[in-house]
PDB file of C-alpha atoms and ligand atoms in Angstrom:
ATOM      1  CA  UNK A   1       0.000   0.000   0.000  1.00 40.00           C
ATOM      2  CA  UNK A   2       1.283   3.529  -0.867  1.00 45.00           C
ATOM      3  CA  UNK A   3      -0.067   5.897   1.267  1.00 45.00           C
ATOM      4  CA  UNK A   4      -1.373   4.534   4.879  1.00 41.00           C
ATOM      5  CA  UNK A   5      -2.707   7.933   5.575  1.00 39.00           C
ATOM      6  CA  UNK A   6      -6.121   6.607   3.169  1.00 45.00           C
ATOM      7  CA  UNK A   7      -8.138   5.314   5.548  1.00 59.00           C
ATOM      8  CA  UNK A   8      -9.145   1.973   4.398  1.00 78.00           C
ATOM      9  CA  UNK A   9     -10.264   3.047   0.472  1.00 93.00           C
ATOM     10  CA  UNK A  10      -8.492   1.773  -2.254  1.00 95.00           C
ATOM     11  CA  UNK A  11      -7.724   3.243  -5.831  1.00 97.00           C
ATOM     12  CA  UNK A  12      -8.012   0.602  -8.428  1.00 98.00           C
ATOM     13  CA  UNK A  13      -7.175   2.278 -11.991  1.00 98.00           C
ATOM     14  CA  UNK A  14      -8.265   0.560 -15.181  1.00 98.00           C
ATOM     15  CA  UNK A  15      -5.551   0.810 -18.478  1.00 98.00           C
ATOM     16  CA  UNK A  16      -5.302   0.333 -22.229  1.00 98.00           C
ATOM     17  CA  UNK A  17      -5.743   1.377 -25.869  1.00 97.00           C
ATOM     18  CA  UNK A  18      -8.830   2.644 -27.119  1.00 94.00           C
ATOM     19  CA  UNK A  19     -11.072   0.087 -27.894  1.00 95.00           C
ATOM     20  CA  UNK A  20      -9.025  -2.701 -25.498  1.00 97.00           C
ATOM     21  CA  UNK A  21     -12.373  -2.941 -23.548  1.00 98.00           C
ATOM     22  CA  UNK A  22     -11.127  -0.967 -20.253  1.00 98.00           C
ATOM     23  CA  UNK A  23     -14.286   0.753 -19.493  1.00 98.00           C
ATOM     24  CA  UNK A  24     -16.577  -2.240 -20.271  1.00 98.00           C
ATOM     25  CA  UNK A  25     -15.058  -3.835 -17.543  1.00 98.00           C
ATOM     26  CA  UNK A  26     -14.222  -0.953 -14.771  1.00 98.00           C
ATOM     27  CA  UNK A  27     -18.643  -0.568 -14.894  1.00 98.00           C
ATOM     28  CA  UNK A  28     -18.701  -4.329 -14.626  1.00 98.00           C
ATOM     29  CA  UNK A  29     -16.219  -4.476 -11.714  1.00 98.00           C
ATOM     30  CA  UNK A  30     -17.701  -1.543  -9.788  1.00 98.00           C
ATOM     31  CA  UNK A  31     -21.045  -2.844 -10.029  1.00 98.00           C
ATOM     32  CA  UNK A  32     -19.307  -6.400  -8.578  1.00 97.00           C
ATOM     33  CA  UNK A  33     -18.047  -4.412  -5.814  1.00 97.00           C
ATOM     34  CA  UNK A  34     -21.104  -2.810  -5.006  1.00 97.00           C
ATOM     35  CA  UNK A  35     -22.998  -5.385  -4.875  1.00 96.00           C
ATOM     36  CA  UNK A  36     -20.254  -6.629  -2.356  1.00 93.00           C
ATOM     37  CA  UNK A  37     -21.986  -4.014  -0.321  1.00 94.00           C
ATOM     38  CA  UNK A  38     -18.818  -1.486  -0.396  1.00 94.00           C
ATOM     39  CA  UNK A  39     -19.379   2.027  -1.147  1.00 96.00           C
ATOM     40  CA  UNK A  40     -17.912   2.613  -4.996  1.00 97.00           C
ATOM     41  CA  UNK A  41     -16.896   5.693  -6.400  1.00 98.00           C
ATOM     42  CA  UNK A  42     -16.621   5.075 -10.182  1.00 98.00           C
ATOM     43  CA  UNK A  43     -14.396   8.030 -12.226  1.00 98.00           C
ATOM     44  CA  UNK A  44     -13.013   8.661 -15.773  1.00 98.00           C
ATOM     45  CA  UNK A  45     -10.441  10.355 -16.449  1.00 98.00           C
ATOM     46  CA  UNK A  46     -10.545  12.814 -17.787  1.00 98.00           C
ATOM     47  CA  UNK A  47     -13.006  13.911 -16.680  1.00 98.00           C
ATOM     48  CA  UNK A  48     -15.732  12.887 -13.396  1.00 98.00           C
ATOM     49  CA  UNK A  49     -15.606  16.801 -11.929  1.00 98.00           C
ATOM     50  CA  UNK A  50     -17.013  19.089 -13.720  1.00 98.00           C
ATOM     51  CA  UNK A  51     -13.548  21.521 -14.456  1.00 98.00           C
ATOM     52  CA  UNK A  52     -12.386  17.955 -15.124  1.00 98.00           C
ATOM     53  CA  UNK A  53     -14.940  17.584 -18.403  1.00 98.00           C
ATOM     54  CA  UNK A  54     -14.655  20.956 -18.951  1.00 98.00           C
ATOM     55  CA  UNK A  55     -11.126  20.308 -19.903  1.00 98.00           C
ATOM     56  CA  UNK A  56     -11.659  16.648 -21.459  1.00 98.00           C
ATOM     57  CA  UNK A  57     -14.197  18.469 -23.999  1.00 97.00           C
ATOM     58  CA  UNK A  58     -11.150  20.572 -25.183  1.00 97.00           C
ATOM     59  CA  UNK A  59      -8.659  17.793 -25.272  1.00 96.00           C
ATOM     60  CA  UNK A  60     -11.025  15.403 -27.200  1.00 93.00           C
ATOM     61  CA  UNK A  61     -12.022  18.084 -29.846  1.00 94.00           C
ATOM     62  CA  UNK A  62     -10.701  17.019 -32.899  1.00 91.00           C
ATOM     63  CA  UNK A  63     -10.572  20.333 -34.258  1.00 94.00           C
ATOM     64  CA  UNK A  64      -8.244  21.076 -31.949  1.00 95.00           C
ATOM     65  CA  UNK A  65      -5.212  20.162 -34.319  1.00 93.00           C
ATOM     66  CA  UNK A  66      -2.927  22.835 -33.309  1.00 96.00           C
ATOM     67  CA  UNK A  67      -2.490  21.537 -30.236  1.00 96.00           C
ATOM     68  CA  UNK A  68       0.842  21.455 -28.968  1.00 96.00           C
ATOM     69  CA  UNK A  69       1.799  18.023 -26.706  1.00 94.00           C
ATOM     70  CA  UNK A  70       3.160  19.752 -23.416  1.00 95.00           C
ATOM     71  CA  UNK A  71      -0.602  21.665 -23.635  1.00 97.00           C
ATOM     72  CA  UNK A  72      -2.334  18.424 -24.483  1.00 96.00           C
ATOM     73  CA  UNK A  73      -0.056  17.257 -21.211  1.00 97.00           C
ATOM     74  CA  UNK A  74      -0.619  19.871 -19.039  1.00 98.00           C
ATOM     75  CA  UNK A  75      -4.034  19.977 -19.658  1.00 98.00           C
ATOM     76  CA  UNK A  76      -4.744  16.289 -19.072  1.00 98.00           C
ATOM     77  CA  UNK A  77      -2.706  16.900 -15.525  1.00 98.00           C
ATOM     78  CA  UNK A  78      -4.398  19.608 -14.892  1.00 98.00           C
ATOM     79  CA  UNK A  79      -7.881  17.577 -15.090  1.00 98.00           C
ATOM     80  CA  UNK A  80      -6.857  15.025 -13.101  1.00 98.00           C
ATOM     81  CA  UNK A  81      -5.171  16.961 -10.130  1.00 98.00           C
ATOM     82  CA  UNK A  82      -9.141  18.423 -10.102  1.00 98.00           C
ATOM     83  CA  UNK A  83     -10.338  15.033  -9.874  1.00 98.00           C
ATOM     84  CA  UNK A  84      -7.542  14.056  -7.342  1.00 98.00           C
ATOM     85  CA  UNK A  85      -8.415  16.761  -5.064  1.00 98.00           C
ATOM     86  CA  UNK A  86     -11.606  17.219  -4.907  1.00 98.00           C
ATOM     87  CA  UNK A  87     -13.108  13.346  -5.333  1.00 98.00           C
ATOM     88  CA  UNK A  88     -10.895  10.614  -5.068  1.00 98.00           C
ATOM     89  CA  UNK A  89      -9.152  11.928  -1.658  1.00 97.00           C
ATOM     90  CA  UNK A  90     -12.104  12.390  -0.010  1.00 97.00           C
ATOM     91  CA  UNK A  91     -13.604   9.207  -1.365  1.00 98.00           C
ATOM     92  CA  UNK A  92     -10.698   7.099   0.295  1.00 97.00           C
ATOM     93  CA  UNK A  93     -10.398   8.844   3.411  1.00 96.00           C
ATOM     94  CA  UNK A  94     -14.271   7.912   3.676  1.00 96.00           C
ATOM     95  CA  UNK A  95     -13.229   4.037   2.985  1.00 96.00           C
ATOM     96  CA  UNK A  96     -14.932   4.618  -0.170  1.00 97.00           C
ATOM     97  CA  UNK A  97     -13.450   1.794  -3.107  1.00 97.00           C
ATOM     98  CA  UNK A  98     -13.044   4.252  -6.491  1.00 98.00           C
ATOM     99  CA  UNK A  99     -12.758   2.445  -9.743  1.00 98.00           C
ATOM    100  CA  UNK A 100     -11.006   4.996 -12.531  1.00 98.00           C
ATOM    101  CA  UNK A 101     -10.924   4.380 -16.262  1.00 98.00           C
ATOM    102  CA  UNK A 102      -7.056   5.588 -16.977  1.00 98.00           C
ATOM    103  CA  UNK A 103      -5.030   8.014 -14.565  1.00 98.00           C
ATOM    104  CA  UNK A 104      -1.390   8.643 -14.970  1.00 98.00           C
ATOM    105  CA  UNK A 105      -0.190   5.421 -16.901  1.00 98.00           C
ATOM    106  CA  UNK A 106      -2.354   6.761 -19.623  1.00 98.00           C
ATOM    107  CA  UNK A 107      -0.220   9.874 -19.615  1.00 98.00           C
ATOM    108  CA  UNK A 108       2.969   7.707 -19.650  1.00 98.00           C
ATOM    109  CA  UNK A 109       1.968   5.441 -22.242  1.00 98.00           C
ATOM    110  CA  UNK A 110      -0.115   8.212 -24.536  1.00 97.00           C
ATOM    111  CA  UNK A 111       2.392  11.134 -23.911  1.00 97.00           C
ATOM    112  CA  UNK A 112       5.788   9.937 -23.244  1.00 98.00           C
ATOM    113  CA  UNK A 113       5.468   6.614 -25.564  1.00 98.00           C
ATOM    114  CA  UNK A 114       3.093   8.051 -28.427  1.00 96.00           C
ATOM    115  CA  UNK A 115       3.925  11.494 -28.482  1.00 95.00           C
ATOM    116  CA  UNK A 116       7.593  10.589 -27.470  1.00 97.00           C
ATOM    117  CA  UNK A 117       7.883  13.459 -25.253  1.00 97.00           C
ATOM    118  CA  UNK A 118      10.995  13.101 -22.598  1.00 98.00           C
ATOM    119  CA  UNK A 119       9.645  10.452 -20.012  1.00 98.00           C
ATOM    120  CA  UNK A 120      11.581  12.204 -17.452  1.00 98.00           C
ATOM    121  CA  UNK A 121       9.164  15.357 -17.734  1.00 98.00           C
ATOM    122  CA  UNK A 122       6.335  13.363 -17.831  1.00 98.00           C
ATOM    123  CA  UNK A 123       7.115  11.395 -14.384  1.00 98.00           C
ATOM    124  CA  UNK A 124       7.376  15.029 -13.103  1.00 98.00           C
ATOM    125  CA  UNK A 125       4.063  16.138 -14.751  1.00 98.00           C
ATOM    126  CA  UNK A 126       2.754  13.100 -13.909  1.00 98.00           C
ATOM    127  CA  UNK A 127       3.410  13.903 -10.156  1.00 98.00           C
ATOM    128  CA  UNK A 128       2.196  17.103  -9.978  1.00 98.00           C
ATOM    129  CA  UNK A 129      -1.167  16.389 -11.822  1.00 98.00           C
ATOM    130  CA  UNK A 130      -2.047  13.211  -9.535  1.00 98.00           C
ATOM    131  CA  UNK A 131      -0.914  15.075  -6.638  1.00 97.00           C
ATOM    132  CA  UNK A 132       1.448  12.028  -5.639  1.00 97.00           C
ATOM    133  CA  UNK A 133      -1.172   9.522  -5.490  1.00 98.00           C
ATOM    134  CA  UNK A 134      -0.495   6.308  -7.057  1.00 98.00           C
ATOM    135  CA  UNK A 135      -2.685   3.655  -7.467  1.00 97.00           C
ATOM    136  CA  UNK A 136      -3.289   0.563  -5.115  1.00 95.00           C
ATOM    137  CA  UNK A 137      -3.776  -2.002  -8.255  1.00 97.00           C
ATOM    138  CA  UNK A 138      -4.153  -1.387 -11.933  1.00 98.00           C
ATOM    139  CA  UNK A 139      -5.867  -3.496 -14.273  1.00 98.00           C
ATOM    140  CA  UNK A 140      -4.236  -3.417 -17.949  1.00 98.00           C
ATOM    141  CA  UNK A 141      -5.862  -4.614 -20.741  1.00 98.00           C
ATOM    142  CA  UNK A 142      -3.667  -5.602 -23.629  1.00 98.00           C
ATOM    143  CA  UNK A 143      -4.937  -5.696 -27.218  1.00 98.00           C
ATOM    144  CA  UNK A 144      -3.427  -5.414 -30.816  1.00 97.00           C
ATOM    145  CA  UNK A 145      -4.301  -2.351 -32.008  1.00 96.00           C
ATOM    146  CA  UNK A 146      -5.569  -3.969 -35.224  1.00 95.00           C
ATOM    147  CA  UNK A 147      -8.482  -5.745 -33.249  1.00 96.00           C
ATOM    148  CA  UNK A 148      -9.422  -2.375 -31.474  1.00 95.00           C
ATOM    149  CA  UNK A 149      -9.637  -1.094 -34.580  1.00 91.00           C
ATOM    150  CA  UNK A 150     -12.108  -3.867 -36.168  1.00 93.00           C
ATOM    151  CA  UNK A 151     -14.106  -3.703 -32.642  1.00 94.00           C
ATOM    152  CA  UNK A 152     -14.302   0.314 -33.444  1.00 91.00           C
ATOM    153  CA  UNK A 153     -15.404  -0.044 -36.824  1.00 89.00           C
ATOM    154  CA  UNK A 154     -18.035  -2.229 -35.785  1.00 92.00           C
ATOM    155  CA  UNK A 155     -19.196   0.608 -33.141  1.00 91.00           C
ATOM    156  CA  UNK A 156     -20.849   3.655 -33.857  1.00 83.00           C
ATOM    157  CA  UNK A 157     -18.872   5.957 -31.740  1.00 82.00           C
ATOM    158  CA  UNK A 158     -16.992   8.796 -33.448  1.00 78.00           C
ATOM    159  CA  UNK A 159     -13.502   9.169 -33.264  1.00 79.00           C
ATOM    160  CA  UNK A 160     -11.519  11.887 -30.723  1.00 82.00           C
ATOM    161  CA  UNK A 161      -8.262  13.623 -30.577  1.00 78.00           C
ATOM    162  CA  UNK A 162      -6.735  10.922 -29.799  1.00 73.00           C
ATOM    163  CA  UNK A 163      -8.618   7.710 -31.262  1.00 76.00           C
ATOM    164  CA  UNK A 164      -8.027   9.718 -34.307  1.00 79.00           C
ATOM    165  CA  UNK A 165      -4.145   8.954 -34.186  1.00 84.00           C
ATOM    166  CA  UNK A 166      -2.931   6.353 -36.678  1.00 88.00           C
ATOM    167  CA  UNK A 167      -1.710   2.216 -35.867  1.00 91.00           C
ATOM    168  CA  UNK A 168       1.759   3.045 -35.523  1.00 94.00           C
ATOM    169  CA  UNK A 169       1.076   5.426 -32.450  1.00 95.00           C
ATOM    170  CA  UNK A 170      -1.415   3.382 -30.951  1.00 95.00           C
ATOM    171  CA  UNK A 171       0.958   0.570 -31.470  1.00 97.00           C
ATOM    172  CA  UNK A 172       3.812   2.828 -29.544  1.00 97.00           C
ATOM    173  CA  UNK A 173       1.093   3.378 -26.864  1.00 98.00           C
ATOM    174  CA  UNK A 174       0.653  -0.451 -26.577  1.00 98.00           C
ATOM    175  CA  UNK A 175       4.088  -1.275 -26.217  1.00 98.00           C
ATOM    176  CA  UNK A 176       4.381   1.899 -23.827  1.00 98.00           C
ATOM    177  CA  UNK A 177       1.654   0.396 -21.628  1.00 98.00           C
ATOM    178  CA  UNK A 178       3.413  -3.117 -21.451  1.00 98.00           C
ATOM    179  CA  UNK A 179       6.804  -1.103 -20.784  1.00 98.00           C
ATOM    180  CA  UNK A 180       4.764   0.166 -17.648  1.00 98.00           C
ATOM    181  CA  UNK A 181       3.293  -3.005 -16.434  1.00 98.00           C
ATOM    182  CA  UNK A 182       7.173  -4.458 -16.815  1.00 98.00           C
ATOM    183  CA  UNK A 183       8.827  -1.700 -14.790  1.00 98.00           C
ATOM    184  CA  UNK A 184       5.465  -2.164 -12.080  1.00 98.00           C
ATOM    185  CA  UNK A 185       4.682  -5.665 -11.783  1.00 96.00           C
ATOM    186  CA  UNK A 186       3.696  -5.427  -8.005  1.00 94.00           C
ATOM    187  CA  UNK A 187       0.947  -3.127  -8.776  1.00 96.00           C
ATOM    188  CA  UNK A 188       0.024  -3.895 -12.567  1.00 98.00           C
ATOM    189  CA  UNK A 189      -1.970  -6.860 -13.855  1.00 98.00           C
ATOM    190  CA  UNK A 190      -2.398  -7.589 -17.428  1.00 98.00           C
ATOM    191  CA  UNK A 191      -5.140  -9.278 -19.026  1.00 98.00           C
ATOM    192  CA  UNK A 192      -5.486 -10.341 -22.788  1.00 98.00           C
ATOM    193  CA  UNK A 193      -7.896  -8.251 -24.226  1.00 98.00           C
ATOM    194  CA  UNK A 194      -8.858 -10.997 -27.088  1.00 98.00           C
ATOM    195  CA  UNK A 195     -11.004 -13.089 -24.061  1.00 98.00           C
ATOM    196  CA  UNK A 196     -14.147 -12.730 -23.555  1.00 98.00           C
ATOM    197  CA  UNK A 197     -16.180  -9.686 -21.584  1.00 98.00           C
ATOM    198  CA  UNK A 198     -16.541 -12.446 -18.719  1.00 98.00           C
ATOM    199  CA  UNK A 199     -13.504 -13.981 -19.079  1.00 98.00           C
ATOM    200  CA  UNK A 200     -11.646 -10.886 -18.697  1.00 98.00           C
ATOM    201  CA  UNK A 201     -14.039 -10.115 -16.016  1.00 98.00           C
ATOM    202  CA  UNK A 202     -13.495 -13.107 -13.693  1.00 98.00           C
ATOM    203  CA  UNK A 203      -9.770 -12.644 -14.236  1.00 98.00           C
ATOM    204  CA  UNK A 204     -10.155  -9.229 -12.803  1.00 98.00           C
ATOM    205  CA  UNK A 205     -11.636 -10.584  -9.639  1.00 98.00           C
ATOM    206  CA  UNK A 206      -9.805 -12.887  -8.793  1.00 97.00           C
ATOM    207  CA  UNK A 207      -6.752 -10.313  -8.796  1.00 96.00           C
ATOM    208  CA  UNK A 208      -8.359  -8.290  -7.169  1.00 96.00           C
ATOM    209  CA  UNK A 209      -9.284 -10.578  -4.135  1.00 93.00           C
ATOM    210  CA  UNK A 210      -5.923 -11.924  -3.624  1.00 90.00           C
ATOM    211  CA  UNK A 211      -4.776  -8.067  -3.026  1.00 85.00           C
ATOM    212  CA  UNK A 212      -7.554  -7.299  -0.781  1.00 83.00           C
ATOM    213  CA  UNK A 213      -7.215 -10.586   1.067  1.00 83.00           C
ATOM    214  CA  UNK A 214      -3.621  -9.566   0.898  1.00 79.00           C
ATOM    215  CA  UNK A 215      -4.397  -6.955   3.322  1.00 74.00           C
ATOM    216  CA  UNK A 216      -6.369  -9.032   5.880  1.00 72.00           C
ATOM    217  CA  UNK A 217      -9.261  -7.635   4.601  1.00 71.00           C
ATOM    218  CA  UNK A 218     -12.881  -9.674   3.406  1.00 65.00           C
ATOM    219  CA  UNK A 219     -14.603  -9.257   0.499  1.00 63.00           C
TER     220      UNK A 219
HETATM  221  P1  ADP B   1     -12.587   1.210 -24.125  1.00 84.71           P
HETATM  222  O1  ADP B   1     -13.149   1.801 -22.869  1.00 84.71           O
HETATM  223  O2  ADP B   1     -11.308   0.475 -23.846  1.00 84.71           O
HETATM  224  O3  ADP B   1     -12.453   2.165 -25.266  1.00 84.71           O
HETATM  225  P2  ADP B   1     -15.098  -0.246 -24.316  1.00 84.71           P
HETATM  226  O4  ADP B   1     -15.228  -0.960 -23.019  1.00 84.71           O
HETATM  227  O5  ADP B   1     -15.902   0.998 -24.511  1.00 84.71           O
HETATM  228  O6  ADP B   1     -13.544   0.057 -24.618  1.00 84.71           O
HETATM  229  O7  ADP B   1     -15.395  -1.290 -25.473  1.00 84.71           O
HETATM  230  C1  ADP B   1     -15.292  -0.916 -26.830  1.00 84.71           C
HETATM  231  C2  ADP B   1     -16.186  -1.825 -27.667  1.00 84.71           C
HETATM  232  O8  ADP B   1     -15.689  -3.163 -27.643  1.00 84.71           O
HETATM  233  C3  ADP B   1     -17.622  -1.889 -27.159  1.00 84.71           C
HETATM  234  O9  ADP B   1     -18.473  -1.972 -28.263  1.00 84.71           O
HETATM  235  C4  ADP B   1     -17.628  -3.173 -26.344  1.00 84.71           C
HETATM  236  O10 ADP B   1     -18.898  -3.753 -26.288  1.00 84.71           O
HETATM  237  C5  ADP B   1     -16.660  -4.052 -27.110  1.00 84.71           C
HETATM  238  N1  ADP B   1     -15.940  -4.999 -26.230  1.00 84.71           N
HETATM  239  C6  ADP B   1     -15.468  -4.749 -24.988  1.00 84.71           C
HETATM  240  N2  ADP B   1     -14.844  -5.830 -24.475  1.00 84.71           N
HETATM  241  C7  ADP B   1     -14.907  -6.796 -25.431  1.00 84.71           C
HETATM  242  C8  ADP B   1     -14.432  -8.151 -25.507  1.00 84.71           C
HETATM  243  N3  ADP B   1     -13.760  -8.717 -24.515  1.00 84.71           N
HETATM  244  N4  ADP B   1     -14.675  -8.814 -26.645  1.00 84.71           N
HETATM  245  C9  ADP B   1     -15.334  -8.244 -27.668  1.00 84.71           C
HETATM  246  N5  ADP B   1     -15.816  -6.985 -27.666  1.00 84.71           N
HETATM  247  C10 ADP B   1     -15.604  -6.260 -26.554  1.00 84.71           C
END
C-alpha cells in the first residue's frame, strides 16, 4: 500500500488502448463491488468533476489540431489533479473503493510513448497532476491495435483527438503500456484483451481478491 494515511479506500485504476475494452469492464467491476456491499466511487479520467470535463471536452475536440503536446499534457494533468483533489481523496479517506478508467499510466503510455515526449518530464508532470497519489492495483488490458480497430469499426462511436491517431502510435502506446506493467509488476496486472467480456471479467476478480485478502481484509 502507498499511502497509509487513506483510511481503508483503495484506488483501483483501469488501463489500455482505445477500444481494449477498459471501461466495459471498470462498470462491470464496480457494479461487482457494489454489490459486495462497499461504497464505490466510479471516475473517468478525464473527466468525473465538472472543471475535469470541462477540460476533457477541449482535449477530445478534434478540431483542436494545433495543439501542442506539453498543452495536451498539461491539460490532461491539470484535469486530473481536479479530480484528485476534490473526489478521489475524499472518497478514500471515507473508505470509499473508487474504480477509474485511466489516470497517470495513460499519460505515460499516450504522452511519453506516443507522443515521445521526454519520459523524465512526464514522471514530473505526472506527479504534480495526480498530486502524488499512485494507485493501489491497476488493471491493464492488452490488445493489438488492429483488433481495437475492427471492434471500433463495428461501433458507432466517433472518433476523438486521440482515437483519431494512426496504428503506428497506438501501437507505440501499446508497447508503452506493457513497458509500464514491466517496470510495475507489483501493482500492474495484465489481461489479454482478445477473451471474452466475462472472461476478462473473472480474471479481474480474482486479482483483485488476492490483493484485498492480501491486506487481511474480506470481500
Ligand atoms: P474502451 O473503454 O477500452 O475504449 P469499451 O469498453 O468501450 O472500450 O469497449 C469498446 C467496444 O468493444 C464496445 O463496443 C464493447 O462492447 C466491445 N468490447 C469490450 N470488451 C470486449 C471483448 N472482450 N470482446 C469483444 N468486444 C468487446
Amino acid at each position: 500500500m502507498n499511502e497509509s494515511t487513506l483510511g481503508q479506500g483503495l484506488f483501483i485504476t483501469f488501463e489500455g488502448i482505445d477500444f481494449c475494452g477498459k471501461s466495459t469492464q471498470a462498470r462491470l467491476f464496480a457494479q461487482y463491488l457494489q454489490d459486495q456491499g462497499h461504497t464505490t466511487l466510479t471516475l473517468r479520467d478525464p473527466g468525473s468533476s465538472a472543471i475535469s470535463e470541462r477540460i476533457r471536452a477541449i482535449l477530445l475536440d478534434l478540431s483542436h489540431k494545433e495543439m501542442s503536446s506539453y498543452t495536451e499534457l498539461l491539460l490532461y494533468e491539470a484535469a486530473r489533479a481536479q479530480m484528485v483533489e476534490q473526489m478521489i481523496r475524499p472518497a478514500l479517506s471515507s473508505g470509499q473503493l473508487v474504480v477509474c478508467d485511466r489516470f497517470f499510466d495513460s499519460t505515460t503510455a499516450y504522452q511519453g510513448y506516443g507522443r515521445e515526449l521526454d519520459l523524465a518530464v512526464i514522471r514530473q508532470a505526472n506527479e504534480l497532476g495526480s498530486c502524488g497519489l499512485t494507485p493501489h492495483i491497476t488493471f491493464l488490458i492488452d490488445l493489438e491495435p488492429e483488433l481495437a480497430l475492427k471492434r471500433r469499426r463495428k461501433s458507432n462511436r466517433l472518433k476523438d483527438r486521440m482515437e483519431a491517431e494512426g496504428l503506428d502510435f497506438q501501437n507505440r502506446v501499446r508497447n508503452g503500456f506493457m513497458t509500464i506493467a514491466h517496470e510495475n509488476p507489483q501493482r500492474i496486472m495484465v489481461l489479454r484483451g482478445d477473451q471474452s467480456i466475462q472472461e476478462i471479467q473473472q480474471q479481474i476478480r480474482l486479482g483483485f481478491e488476492r490483493v484485498y485478502n492480501d491486506q487481511g481484509r474480506s470481500l
